Tab-separated table of C-alpha atoms in Angstrom:
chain	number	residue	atom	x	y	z
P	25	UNK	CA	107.818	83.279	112.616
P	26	UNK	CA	110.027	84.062	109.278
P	27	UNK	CA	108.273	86.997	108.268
P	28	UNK	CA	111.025	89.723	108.266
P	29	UNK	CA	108.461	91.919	107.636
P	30	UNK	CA	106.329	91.643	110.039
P	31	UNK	CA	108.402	90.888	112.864
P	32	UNK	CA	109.668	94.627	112.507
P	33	UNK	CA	106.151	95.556	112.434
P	34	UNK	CA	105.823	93.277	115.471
P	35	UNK	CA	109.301	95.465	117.144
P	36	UNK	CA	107.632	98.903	115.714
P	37	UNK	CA	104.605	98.423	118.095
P	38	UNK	CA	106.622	97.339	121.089
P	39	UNK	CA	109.016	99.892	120.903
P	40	UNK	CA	105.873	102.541	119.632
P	41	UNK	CA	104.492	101.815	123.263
P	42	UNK	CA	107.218	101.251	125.624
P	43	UNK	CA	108.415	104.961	124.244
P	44	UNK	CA	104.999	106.857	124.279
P	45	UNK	CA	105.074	107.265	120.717
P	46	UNK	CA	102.329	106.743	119.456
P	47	UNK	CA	99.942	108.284	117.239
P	48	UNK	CA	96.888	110.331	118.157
P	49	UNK	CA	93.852	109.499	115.572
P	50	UNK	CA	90.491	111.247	114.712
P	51	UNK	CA	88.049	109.611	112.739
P	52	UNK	CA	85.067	111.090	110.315
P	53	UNK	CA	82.252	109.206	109.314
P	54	UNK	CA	80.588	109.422	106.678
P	55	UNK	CA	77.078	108.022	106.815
P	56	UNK	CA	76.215	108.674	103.043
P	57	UNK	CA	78.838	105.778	101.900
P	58	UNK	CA	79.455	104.093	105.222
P	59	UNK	CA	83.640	105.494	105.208
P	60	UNK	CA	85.545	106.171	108.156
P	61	UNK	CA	88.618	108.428	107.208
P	62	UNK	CA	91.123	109.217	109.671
P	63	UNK	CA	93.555	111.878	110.764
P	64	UNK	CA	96.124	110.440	112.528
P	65	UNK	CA	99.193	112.862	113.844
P	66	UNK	CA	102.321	112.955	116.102
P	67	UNK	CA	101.464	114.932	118.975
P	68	UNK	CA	104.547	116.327	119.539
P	69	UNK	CA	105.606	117.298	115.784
P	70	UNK	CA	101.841	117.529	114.906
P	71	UNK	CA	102.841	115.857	111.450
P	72	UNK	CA	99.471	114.436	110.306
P	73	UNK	CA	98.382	111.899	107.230
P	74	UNK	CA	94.851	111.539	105.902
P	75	UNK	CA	93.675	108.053	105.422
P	76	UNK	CA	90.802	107.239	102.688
P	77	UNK	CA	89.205	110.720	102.575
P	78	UNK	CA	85.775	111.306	101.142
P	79	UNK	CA	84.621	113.377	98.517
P	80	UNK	CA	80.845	114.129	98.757
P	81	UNK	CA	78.924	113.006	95.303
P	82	UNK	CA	75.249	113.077	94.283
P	83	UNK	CA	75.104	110.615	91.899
P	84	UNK	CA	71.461	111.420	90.530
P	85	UNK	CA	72.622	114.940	89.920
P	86	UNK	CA	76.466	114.391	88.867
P	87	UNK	CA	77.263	117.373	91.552
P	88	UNK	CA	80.643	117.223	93.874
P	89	UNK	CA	80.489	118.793	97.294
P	90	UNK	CA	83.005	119.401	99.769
P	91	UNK	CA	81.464	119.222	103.198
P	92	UNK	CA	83.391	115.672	104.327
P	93	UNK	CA	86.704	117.606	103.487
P	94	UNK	CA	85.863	120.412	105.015
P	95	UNK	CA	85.309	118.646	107.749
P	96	UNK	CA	88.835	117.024	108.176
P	97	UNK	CA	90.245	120.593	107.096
P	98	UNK	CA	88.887	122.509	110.260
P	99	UNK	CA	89.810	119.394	112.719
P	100	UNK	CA	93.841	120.062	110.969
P	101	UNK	CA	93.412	123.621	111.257
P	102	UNK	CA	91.982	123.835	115.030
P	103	UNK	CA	94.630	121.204	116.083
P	104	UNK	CA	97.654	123.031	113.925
P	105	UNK	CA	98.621	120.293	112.144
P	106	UNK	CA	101.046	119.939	109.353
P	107	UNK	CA	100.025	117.614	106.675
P	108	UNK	CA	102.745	115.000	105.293
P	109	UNK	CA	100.452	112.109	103.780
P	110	UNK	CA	97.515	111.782	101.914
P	111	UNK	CA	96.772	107.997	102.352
P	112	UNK	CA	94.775	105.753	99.876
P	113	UNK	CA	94.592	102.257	101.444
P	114	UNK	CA	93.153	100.989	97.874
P	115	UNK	CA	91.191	102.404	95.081
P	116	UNK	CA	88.032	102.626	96.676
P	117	UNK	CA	84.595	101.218	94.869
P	118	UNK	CA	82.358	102.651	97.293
P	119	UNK	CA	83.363	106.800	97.377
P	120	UNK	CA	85.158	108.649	95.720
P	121	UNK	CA	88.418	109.776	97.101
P	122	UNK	CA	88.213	113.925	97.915
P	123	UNK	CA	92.738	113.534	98.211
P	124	UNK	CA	92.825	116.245	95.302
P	125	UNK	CA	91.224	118.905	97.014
P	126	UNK	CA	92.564	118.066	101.008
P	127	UNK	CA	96.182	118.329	98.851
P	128	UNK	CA	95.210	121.833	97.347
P	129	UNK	CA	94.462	123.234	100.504
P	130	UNK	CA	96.318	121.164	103.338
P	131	UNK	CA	99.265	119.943	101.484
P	132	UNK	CA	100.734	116.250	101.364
P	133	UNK	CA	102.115	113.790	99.189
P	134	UNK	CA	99.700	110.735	97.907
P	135	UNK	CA	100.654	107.364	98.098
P	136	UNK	CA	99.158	104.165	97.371
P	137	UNK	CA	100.189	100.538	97.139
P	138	UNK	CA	102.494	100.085	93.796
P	139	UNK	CA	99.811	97.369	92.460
P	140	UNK	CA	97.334	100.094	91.502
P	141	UNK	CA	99.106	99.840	88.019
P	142	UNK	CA	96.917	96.369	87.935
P	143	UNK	CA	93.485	98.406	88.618
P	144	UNK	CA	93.824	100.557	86.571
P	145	UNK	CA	95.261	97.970	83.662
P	146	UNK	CA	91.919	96.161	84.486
P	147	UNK	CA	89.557	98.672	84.564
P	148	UNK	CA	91.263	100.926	82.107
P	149	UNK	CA	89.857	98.401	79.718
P	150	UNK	CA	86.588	98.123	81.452
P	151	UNK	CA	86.170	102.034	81.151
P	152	UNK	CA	87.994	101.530	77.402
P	153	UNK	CA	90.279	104.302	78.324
P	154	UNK	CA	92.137	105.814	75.748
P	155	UNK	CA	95.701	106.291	75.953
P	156	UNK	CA	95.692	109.796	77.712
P	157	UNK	CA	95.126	107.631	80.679
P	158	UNK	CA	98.296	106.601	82.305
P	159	UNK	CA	98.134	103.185	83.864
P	160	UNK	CA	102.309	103.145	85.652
P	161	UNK	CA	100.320	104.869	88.599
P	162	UNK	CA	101.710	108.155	87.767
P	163	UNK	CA	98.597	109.866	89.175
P	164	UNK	CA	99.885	109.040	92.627
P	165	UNK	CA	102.971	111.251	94.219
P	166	UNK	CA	104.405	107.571	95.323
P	167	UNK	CA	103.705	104.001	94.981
P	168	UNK	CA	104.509	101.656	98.106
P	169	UNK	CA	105.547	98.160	98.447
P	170	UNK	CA	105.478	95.481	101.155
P	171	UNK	CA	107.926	96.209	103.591
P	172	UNK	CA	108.391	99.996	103.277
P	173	UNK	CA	108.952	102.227	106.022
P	174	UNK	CA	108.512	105.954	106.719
P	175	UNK	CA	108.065	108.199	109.645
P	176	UNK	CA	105.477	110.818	110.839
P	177	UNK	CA	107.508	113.102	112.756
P	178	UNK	CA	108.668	111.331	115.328
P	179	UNK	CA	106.025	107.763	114.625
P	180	UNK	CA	107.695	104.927	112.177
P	181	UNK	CA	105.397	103.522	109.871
P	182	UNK	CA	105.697	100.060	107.830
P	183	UNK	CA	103.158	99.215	105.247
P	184	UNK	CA	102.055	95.938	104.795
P	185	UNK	CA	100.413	94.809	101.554
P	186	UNK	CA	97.540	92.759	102.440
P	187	UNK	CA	95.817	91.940	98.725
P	188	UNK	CA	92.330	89.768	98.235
P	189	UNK	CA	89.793	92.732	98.561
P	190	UNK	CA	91.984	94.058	95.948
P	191	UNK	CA	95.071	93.374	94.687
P	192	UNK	CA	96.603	97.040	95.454
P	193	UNK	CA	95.518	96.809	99.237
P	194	UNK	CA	97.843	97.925	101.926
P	195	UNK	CA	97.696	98.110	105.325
P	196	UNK	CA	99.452	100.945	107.307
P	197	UNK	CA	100.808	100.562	110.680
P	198	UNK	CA	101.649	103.869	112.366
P	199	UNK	CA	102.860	103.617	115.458
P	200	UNK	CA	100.605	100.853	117.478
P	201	UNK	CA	97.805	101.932	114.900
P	202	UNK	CA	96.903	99.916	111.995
P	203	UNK	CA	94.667	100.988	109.416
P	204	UNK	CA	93.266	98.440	107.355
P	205	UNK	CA	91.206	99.717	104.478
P	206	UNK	CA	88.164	97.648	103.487
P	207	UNK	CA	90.070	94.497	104.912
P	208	UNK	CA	88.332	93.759	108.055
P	209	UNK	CA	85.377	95.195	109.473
P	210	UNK	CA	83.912	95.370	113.144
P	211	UNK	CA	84.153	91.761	114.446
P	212	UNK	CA	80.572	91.308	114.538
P	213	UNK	CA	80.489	92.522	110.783
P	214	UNK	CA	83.326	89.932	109.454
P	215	UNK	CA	85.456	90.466	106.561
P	216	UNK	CA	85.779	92.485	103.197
P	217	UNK	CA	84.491	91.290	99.704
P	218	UNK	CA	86.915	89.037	97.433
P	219	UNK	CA	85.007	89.259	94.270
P	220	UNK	CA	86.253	92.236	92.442
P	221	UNK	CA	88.520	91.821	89.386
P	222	UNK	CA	91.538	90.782	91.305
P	223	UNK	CA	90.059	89.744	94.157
P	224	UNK	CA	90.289	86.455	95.838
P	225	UNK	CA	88.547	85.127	99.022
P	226	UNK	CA	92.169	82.562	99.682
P	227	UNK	CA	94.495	85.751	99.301
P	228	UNK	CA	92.262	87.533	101.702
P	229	UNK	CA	91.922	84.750	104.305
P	230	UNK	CA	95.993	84.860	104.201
P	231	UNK	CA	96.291	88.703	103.994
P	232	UNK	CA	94.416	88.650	107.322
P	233	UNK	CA	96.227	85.857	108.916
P	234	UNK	CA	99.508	88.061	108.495
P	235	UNK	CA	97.737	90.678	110.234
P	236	UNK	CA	96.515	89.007	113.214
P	237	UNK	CA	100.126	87.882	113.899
P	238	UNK	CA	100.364	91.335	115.687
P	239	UNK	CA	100.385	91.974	118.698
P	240	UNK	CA	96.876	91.651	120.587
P	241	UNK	CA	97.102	95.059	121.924
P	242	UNK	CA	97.568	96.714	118.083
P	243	UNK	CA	95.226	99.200	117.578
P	244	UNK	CA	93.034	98.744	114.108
P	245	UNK	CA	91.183	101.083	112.666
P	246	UNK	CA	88.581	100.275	110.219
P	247	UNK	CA	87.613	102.056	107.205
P	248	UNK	CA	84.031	101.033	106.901
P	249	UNK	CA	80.891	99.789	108.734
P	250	UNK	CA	77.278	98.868	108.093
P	251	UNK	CA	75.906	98.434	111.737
P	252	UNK	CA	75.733	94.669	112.535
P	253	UNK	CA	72.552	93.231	113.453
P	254	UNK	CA	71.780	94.163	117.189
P	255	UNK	CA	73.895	96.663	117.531
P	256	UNK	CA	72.959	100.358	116.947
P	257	UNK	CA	75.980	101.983	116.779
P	258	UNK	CA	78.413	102.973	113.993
P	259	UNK	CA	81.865	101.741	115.344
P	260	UNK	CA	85.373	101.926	113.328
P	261	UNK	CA	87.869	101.259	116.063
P	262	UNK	CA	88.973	97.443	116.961
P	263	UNK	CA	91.822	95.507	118.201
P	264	UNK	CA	94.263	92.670	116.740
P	265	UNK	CA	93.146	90.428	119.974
P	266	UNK	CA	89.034	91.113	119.437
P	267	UNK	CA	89.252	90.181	115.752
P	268	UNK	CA	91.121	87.020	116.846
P	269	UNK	CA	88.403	85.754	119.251
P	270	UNK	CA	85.049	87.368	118.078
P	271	UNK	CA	85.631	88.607	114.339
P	272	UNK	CA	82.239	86.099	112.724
P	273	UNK	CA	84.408	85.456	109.484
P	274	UNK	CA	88.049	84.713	110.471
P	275	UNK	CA	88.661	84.322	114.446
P	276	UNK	CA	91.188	82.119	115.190
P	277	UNK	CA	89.120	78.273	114.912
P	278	UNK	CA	88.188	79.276	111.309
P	279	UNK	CA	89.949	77.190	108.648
P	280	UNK	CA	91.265	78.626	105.336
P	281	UNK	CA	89.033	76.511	103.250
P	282	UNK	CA	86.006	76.911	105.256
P	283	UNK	CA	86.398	80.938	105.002
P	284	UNK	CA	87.294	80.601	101.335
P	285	UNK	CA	83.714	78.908	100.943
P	286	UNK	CA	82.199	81.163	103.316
P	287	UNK	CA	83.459	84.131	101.505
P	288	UNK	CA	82.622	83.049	97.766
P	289	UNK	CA	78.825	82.155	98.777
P	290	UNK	CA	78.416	85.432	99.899
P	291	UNK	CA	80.185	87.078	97.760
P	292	UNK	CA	77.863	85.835	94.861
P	293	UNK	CA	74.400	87.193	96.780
P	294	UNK	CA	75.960	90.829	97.093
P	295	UNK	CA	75.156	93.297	94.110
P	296	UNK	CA	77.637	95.781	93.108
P	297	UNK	CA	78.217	98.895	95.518
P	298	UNK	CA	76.193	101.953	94.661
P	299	UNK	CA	79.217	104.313	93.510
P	300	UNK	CA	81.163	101.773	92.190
P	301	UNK	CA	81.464	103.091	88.109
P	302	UNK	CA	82.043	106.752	89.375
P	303	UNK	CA	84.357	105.569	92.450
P	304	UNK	CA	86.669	103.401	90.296
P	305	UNK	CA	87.162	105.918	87.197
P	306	UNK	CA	87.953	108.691	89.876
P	307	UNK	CA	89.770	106.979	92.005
P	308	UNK	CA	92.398	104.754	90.152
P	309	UNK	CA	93.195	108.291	88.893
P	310	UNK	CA	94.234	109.665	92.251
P	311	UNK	CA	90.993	111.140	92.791
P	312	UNK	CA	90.967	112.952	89.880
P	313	UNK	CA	88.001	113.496	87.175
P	314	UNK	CA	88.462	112.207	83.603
P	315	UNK	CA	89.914	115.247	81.774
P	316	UNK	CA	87.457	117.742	80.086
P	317	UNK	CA	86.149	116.941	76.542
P	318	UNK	CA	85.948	119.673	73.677
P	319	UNK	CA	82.892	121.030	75.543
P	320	UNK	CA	84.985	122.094	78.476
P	321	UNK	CA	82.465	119.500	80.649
P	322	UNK	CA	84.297	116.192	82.346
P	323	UNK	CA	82.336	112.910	82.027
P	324	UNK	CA	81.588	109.597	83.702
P	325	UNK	CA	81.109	106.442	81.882
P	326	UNK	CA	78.311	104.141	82.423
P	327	UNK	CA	79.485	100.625	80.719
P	328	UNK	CA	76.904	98.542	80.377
P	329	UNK	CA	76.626	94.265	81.162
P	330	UNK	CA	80.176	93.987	82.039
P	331	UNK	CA	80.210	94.250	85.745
């Protein structure tokens, strides 16, 4: 292996479990847009980040709601946590993120992969957004690369950029844990969708690769799931080793090109995700709304025939 990169990811989970440190995590689901978000924390600093939160939205009515956060606020609270990180994995297209309002309460900086300047390039022109709309990804407290490495209390984390969902994705290893965004799903689920603007089913067939190079043992942590056929269950929690053997898309027999023609078929019978015009304009602003018009009143585009 030549991957510098990941063979100190591959060091970080050896050493994260020969030393005991390793993270604790607590998961929320969120049955209204299928999202697992996840507080993960050192036990013994109790420094805690917040990975893909979920802000509750009634589309048909336009009306926010808090009860998701609220949620994850008690759990930090009860366990006396102290918040570091507020985590975006990508710019969601599915919910939209509730990071504003977790930092105005809990505290933390937000961070996201450094290629969210392409999202919102692309879909600042989808949304024709004028030039109040910053598109260097200043919306975001700091943007991450490939490679990077932090701590959480006493945890290291690298982050691994792992585009072809999108092209901002990043994958965070903390401790033994890796959290994967919309990457992979539940092994009997498969893999994420390629087809969004900078999407691409080969990327995400290599993006995955890289991450089953870890070690067998690595905790992953998913941030979605739809209930595969038979089982009855919501489930968010996997394994580097079960994805390699059982995962129906990309176990270890399945050949680039045969995913990359797997993936693009079914990627052209899928309509677009419910949320994905108010996710997109919220989120590739840091979770923030569009800011008020004259009327005092925020707004949502709708574009029409472009998606």
């Amino acid at each position: 292996m030549t991957d510098p990169i990941l063979l100190r990811a591959i060091a970080q989970i050896a050493e994260a479990r020969s030393t005991g440190r390793v993270p604790v995590v607590r998961s929320f689901f969120d049955e209204a847009t299928f999202t697992a978000s996840h507080v993960v924390h050192d036990p013994v600093s109790k420094k805690a980040a917040i990975i893909d939160s979920v802000l509750d939205f009634d589309q048909a009515s336009g009306r926010t709601s808090h009860a998701s956060a609220d949620a994850i606020i008690a759990h930090v609270r009860e366990a006396g946590l102290d918040v570091e990180w507020q985590i975006e994995t990508h710019a969601h297209a599915d919910h939209l993120s509730a990071a504003p309002y977790l930092i105005e309460v809990l505290g933390g900086k937000l961070v996201i992969g450094r290629d969210i300047t392409t999202v919102q390039t692309v879909f600042g022109g989808i949304f024709n957004e004028d030039a109040r709309f910053a598109r260097d990804g200043s919306q975001f407290d700091q943007l991450v690369a490939d490679g990077d490495r932090f701590t959480l209390g006493n945890i290291a984390i690298t982050v691994l950029h792992t585009p072809g969902h999108t092209p901002a994705c990043m994958s965070w290893l903390i401790g033994d844990a890796l959290f994967v965004g919309d990457t992979l799903f539940m092994p009997d689920y498969g893999t994420a969708r390629a087809d969004f603007p900078g999407g691409d089913a080969r990327t995400l067939f290599r993006s995955i690769r890289r991450l089953l190079a870890l070690p067998p043992e690595t905790r992953l942590f998913l941030c979605h799931d739809y209930k595969a056929p038979g089982r009855d269950t919501f489930a968010w929690e996997s394994s580097i080793g079960a994805q390699r053997e059982q995962n129906i898309h990309v176990h270890d027999t399945v050949e680039e090109d045969a995913f990359v023609a797997m993936r693009e078929a079914r990627d052209a019978t899928l309509g677009m995700p419910r949320l994905i015009l108010p996710s997109i304009q919220v989120n590739m602003r840091g979770g923030h709304f569009p800011e008020p018009e004259a009327n005092g009143t925020r707004y949502l585009k709708l574009p029409l025939d472009i998606l």
